[in-house]
mmCIF file of C-alpha atoms in Angstrom:
data_model
loop_
_atom_site.group_PDB
_atom_site.id
_atom_site.type_symbol
_atom_site.label_atom_id
_atom_site.label_comp_id
_atom_site.label_asym_id
_atom_site.label_seq_id
_atom_site.Cartn_x
_atom_site.Cartn_y
_atom_site.Cartn_z
ATOM 1 C CA MET R 1 41.394 14.345 203.554
ATOM 2 C CA ALA R 2 40.100 17.623 203.327
ATOM 3 C CA THR R 3 42.288 20.896 202.316
ATOM 4 C CA ASP R 4 42.891 21.643 205.739
ATOM 5 C CA ASP R 5 44.410 18.006 206.171
ATOM 6 C CA LEU R 6 46.294 18.378 203.039
ATOM 7 C CA MET R 7 47.548 22.038 204.350
ATOM 8 C CA THR R 8 48.647 20.491 207.688
ATOM 9 C CA ARG R 9 50.470 17.953 205.845
ATOM 10 C CA ALA R 10 52.475 20.272 203.726
ATOM 11 C CA LEU R 11 53.063 22.467 206.724
ATOM 12 C CA GLU R 12 54.326 19.470 208.580
ATOM 13 C CA THR R 13 56.559 18.339 205.601
ATOM 14 C CA LEU R 14 58.261 21.948 205.451
ATOM 15 C CA GLY R 15 59.012 22.111 209.118
ATOM 16 C CA ASP R 16 58.473 25.300 211.192
ATOM 17 C CA ASP R 17 62.067 26.490 210.860
ATOM 18 C CA GLY R 18 63.450 25.736 207.473
ATOM 19 C CA PRO R 19 62.946 27.393 204.338
ATOM 20 C CA MET R 20 59.811 26.461 202.062
ATOM 21 C CA SER R 21 60.652 24.012 199.674
ATOM 22 C CA VAL R 22 59.408 22.995 195.798
ATOM 23 C CA GLU R 23 60.122 19.312 196.837
ATOM 24 C CA ALA R 24 57.707 19.239 199.642
ATOM 25 C CA ILE R 25 54.624 20.379 197.262
ATOM 26 C CA HIS R 26 55.887 17.758 194.905
ATOM 27 C CA ARG R 27 55.596 15.143 197.406
ATOM 28 C CA LEU R 28 52.567 15.904 198.472
ATOM 29 C CA THR R 29 50.919 15.365 195.066
ATOM 30 C CA GLU R 30 52.859 12.088 194.387
ATOM 31 C CA PRO R 31 51.296 9.406 192.430
ATOM 32 C CA ALA R 32 51.935 6.865 195.036
ATOM 33 C CA ASP R 33 49.770 9.103 197.334
ATOM 34 C CA VAL R 34 46.767 9.107 194.911
ATOM 35 C CA PRO R 35 44.517 6.156 194.770
ATOM 36 C CA GLU R 36 43.253 5.400 191.188
ATOM 37 C CA PRO R 37 40.593 5.786 189.884
ATOM 38 C CA MET R 38 38.572 8.207 192.217
ATOM 39 C CA THR R 39 34.871 8.783 192.587
ATOM 40 C CA ILE R 40 33.854 12.766 192.659
ATOM 41 C CA ALA R 41 33.000 12.064 196.398
ATOM 42 C CA ASP R 42 36.444 10.744 197.159
ATOM 43 C CA VAL R 43 38.275 13.603 195.218
ATOM 44 C CA ALA R 44 35.791 16.350 197.046
ATOM 45 C CA ASP R 45 36.479 14.257 200.026
ATOM 46 C CA LEU R 46 40.347 14.510 199.514
ATOM 47 C CA LEU R 47 40.285 18.348 199.020
ATOM 48 C CA GLY R 48 37.766 19.456 201.263
ATOM 49 C CA ILE R 49 35.335 20.925 198.103
ATOM 50 C CA SER R 50 32.468 20.127 197.412
ATOM 51 C CA PRO R 51 31.184 17.827 194.168
ATOM 52 C CA HIS R 52 29.747 20.745 192.821
ATOM 53 C CA THR R 53 33.018 22.759 193.006
ATOM 54 C CA LEU R 54 34.677 19.882 191.025
ATOM 55 C CA ARG R 55 31.905 19.574 188.391
ATOM 56 C CA TYR R 56 32.109 23.929 188.203
ATOM 57 C CA TYR R 57 36.290 23.268 187.556
ATOM 58 C CA GLU R 58 35.340 20.828 184.885
ATOM 59 C CA ARG R 59 32.760 22.874 183.117
ATOM 60 C CA ALA R 60 34.928 25.804 183.305
ATOM 61 C CA GLY R 61 37.514 23.770 181.306
ATOM 62 C CA LEU R 62 39.974 23.802 184.361
ATOM 63 C CA VAL R 63 40.228 19.921 184.348
ATOM 64 C CA GLU R 64 39.472 16.981 182.217
ATOM 65 C CA VAL R 65 38.078 13.926 183.623
ATOM 66 C CA ALA R 66 37.337 10.487 182.501
ATOM 67 C CA ARG R 67 33.811 8.738 182.855
ATOM 68 C CA ASP R 68 33.334 5.053 183.578
ATOM 69 C CA SER R 69 30.702 3.247 181.520
ATOM 70 C CA HIS R 70 28.111 4.382 183.617
ATOM 71 C CA GLY R 71 28.695 7.656 182.668
ATOM 72 C CA HIS R 72 30.275 8.426 186.271
ATOM 73 C CA ARG R 73 33.292 10.771 186.662
ATOM 74 C CA VAL R 74 36.468 8.700 187.209
ATOM 75 C CA TYR R 75 39.704 11.076 188.584
ATOM 76 C CA ASP R 76 43.365 9.939 188.022
ATOM 77 C CA ALA R 77 46.352 11.024 189.409
ATOM 78 C CA GLU R 78 46.945 13.593 186.728
ATOM 79 C CA ALA R 79 43.367 15.205 187.457
ATOM 80 C CA VAL R 80 43.834 14.809 191.353
ATOM 81 C CA ARG R 81 47.401 16.747 190.995
ATOM 82 C CA ARG R 82 45.786 19.298 188.822
ATOM 83 C CA LEU R 83 43.100 20.166 191.364
ATOM 84 C CA VAL R 84 45.454 20.012 194.193
ATOM 85 C CA PHE R 85 47.213 23.083 192.381
ATOM 86 C CA LEU R 86 44.061 24.866 191.407
ATOM 87 C CA THR R 87 42.596 24.574 194.867
ATOM 88 C CA ARG R 88 45.641 26.328 196.022
ATOM 89 C CA MET R 89 45.712 28.767 193.879
ATOM 90 C CA ARG R 90 42.151 29.522 194.489
ATOM 91 C CA LEU R 91 42.736 29.662 198.298
ATOM 92 C CA SER R 92 45.459 32.169 197.387
ATOM 93 C CA GLY R 93 43.274 34.347 195.952
ATOM 94 C CA MET R 94 43.878 33.715 192.106
ATOM 95 C CA PRO R 95 40.651 35.017 190.282
ATOM 96 C CA MET R 96 39.048 31.889 188.199
ATOM 97 C CA ARG R 97 39.499 33.972 184.695
ATOM 98 C CA ASP R 98 43.486 33.523 185.662
ATOM 99 C CA LEU R 99 43.248 30.057 186.318
ATOM 100 C CA GLN R 100 41.509 29.459 183.229
ATOM 101 C CA ASP R 101 43.751 31.514 181.496
ATOM 102 C CA TYR R 102 46.847 29.710 182.619
ATOM 103 C CA ILE R 103 45.448 26.346 182.348
ATOM 104 C CA SER R 104 44.725 27.201 178.729
ATOM 105 C CA LEU R 105 48.363 27.921 178.560
ATOM 106 C CA VAL R 106 49.369 24.648 180.050
ATOM 107 C CA ASP R 107 47.453 22.831 177.827
ATOM 108 C CA ALA R 108 48.702 24.746 174.546
ATOM 109 C CA GLY R 109 52.168 23.205 175.265
ATOM 110 C CA GLU R 110 55.716 24.203 176.401
ATOM 111 C CA HIS R 111 56.114 26.966 174.052
ATOM 112 C CA THR R 112 53.862 28.865 176.557
ATOM 113 C CA VAL R 113 56.532 28.290 179.748
ATOM 114 C CA PRO R 114 57.263 32.176 179.843
ATOM 115 C CA GLU R 115 53.970 33.507 179.798
ATOM 116 C CA ARG R 116 52.923 31.102 182.656
ATOM 117 C CA LEU R 117 56.165 32.204 184.564
ATOM 118 C CA ASP R 118 55.071 35.591 184.295
ATOM 119 C CA MET R 119 51.605 34.912 185.512
ATOM 120 C CA LEU R 120 52.886 32.957 188.258
ATOM 121 C CA ILE R 121 55.487 35.846 189.022
ATOM 122 C CA GLU R 122 52.747 38.496 189.234
ATOM 123 C CA HIS R 123 50.518 36.075 191.777
ATOM 124 C CA ARG R 124 53.621 35.458 193.950
ATOM 125 C CA ASP R 125 53.977 39.361 194.170
ATOM 126 C CA THR R 126 50.189 39.656 194.975
ATOM 127 C CA ILE R 127 50.605 36.957 197.653
ATOM 128 C CA ARG R 128 53.736 38.315 199.266
ATOM 129 C CA ARG R 129 52.054 41.706 199.757
ATOM 130 C CA ARG R 130 48.712 40.020 200.947
ATOM 131 C CA ILE R 131 51.557 38.364 203.221
ATOM 132 C CA ARG R 132 52.805 41.795 204.593
ATOM 133 C CA GLU R 133 49.267 43.364 205.108
ATOM 134 C CA LEU R 134 48.184 40.154 207.195
ATOM 135 C CA THR R 135 51.517 40.419 209.031
ATOM 136 C CA LEU R 136 50.542 44.043 209.671
ATOM 137 C CA SER R 137 47.020 43.130 211.127
ATOM 138 C CA LEU R 138 48.886 40.418 213.147
ATOM 139 C CA THR R 139 50.848 42.766 214.572
ATOM 140 C CA ALA R 140 47.700 44.680 215.405
ATOM 141 C CA VAL R 141 46.149 41.904 216.918
ATOM 142 C CA GLU R 142 48.992 40.891 219.207
ATOM 143 C CA TYR R 143 49.323 44.596 220.295
ATOM 144 C CA LYS R 144 45.974 44.369 221.564
ATOM 145 C CA ILE R 145 46.318 41.267 222.966
ATOM 146 C CA ALA R 146 49.455 42.497 225.240
ATOM 147 C CA THR R 147 47.242 45.408 225.847
ATOM 148 C CA TYR R 148 44.825 43.404 227.559
ATOM 149 C CA GLY R 149 47.537 41.148 229.329
ATOM 150 C CA GLY R 150 47.501 38.235 226.792
ATOM 151 C CA SER R 151 50.952 36.758 225.898
ATOM 152 C CA THR R 152 51.546 36.641 222.402
ATOM 153 C CA GLY R 153 54.292 35.684 219.880
ATOM 154 C CA PRO R 154 54.644 32.034 217.952
ATOM 155 C CA ASP R 155 54.508 29.946 220.841
ATOM 156 C CA VAL R 156 51.850 31.471 223.049
ATOM 157 C CA GLN R 157 49.930 29.208 225.318
ATOM 158 C CA ALA R 158 46.306 29.792 226.510
ATOM 159 C CA PRO R 159 46.465 32.518 229.215
ATOM 160 C CA ALA R 160 46.125 30.877 232.920
ATOM 161 C CA THR R 161 42.454 31.298 233.758
ATOM 162 C CA ASP R 162 43.819 31.591 237.705
ATOM 163 C CA ARG R 163 45.365 34.826 236.754
ATOM 164 C CA PRO R 164 42.829 37.866 236.716
ATOM 165 C CA SER R 165 43.411 40.038 233.477
ATOM 166 C CA ARG R 166 44.201 43.360 233.498
ATOM 167 C CA LEU R 167 40.868 44.300 232.849
ATOM 168 C CA ALA R 168 39.486 42.676 235.618
ATOM 169 C CA LEU R 169 41.870 44.176 237.926
ATOM 170 C CA ARG R 170 41.356 47.419 236.459
ATOM 171 C CA ALA R 171 37.329 47.036 236.874
ATOM 172 C CA GLU R 172 37.886 45.816 240.421
ATOM 173 C CA ALA R 173 40.033 48.971 241.530
ATOM 174 C CA TRP R 174 37.026 51.007 240.341
ATOM 175 C CA GLY R 175 34.951 48.876 242.065
ATOM 176 C CA GLN R 176 33.347 47.760 238.810
ATOM 177 C CA HIS R 177 33.076 43.916 238.024
#
């Protein structure tokens, strides 16, 4: 399952109208959903990232991966859950340095929870700011779509092809095609 599939599953679990839920995230990464053991190719396919990225995360100290008797990587459910978190954080824009700091704190133990909380609150605030910026950009795009005669909003259907656009009507009015 690629990262897009994982995101689609997460969004379906959350529903369209209800509030986002931490429980939905937990359900996405339950051990029952992760076959064990997994190869690097399996995990790369599951998360929609390359094996190279997985090896990079390992070299960067973000995840520990066991090896089988042939020296091949073997991912357990815990490693996959951590990788799901890491890919979500990377997608949300968290820098690698911050991820490394966060994982170091996790690995250091429970006494680092306040520091981890501070990091996540700061990152949440950054994400919220980006969402506001993207919402403003979406509003600008929808304004332009409306200007050109298209429909806007969350349940927009593709414009009917048998109806000429405003631009086409203006061009026709001015004798331009």
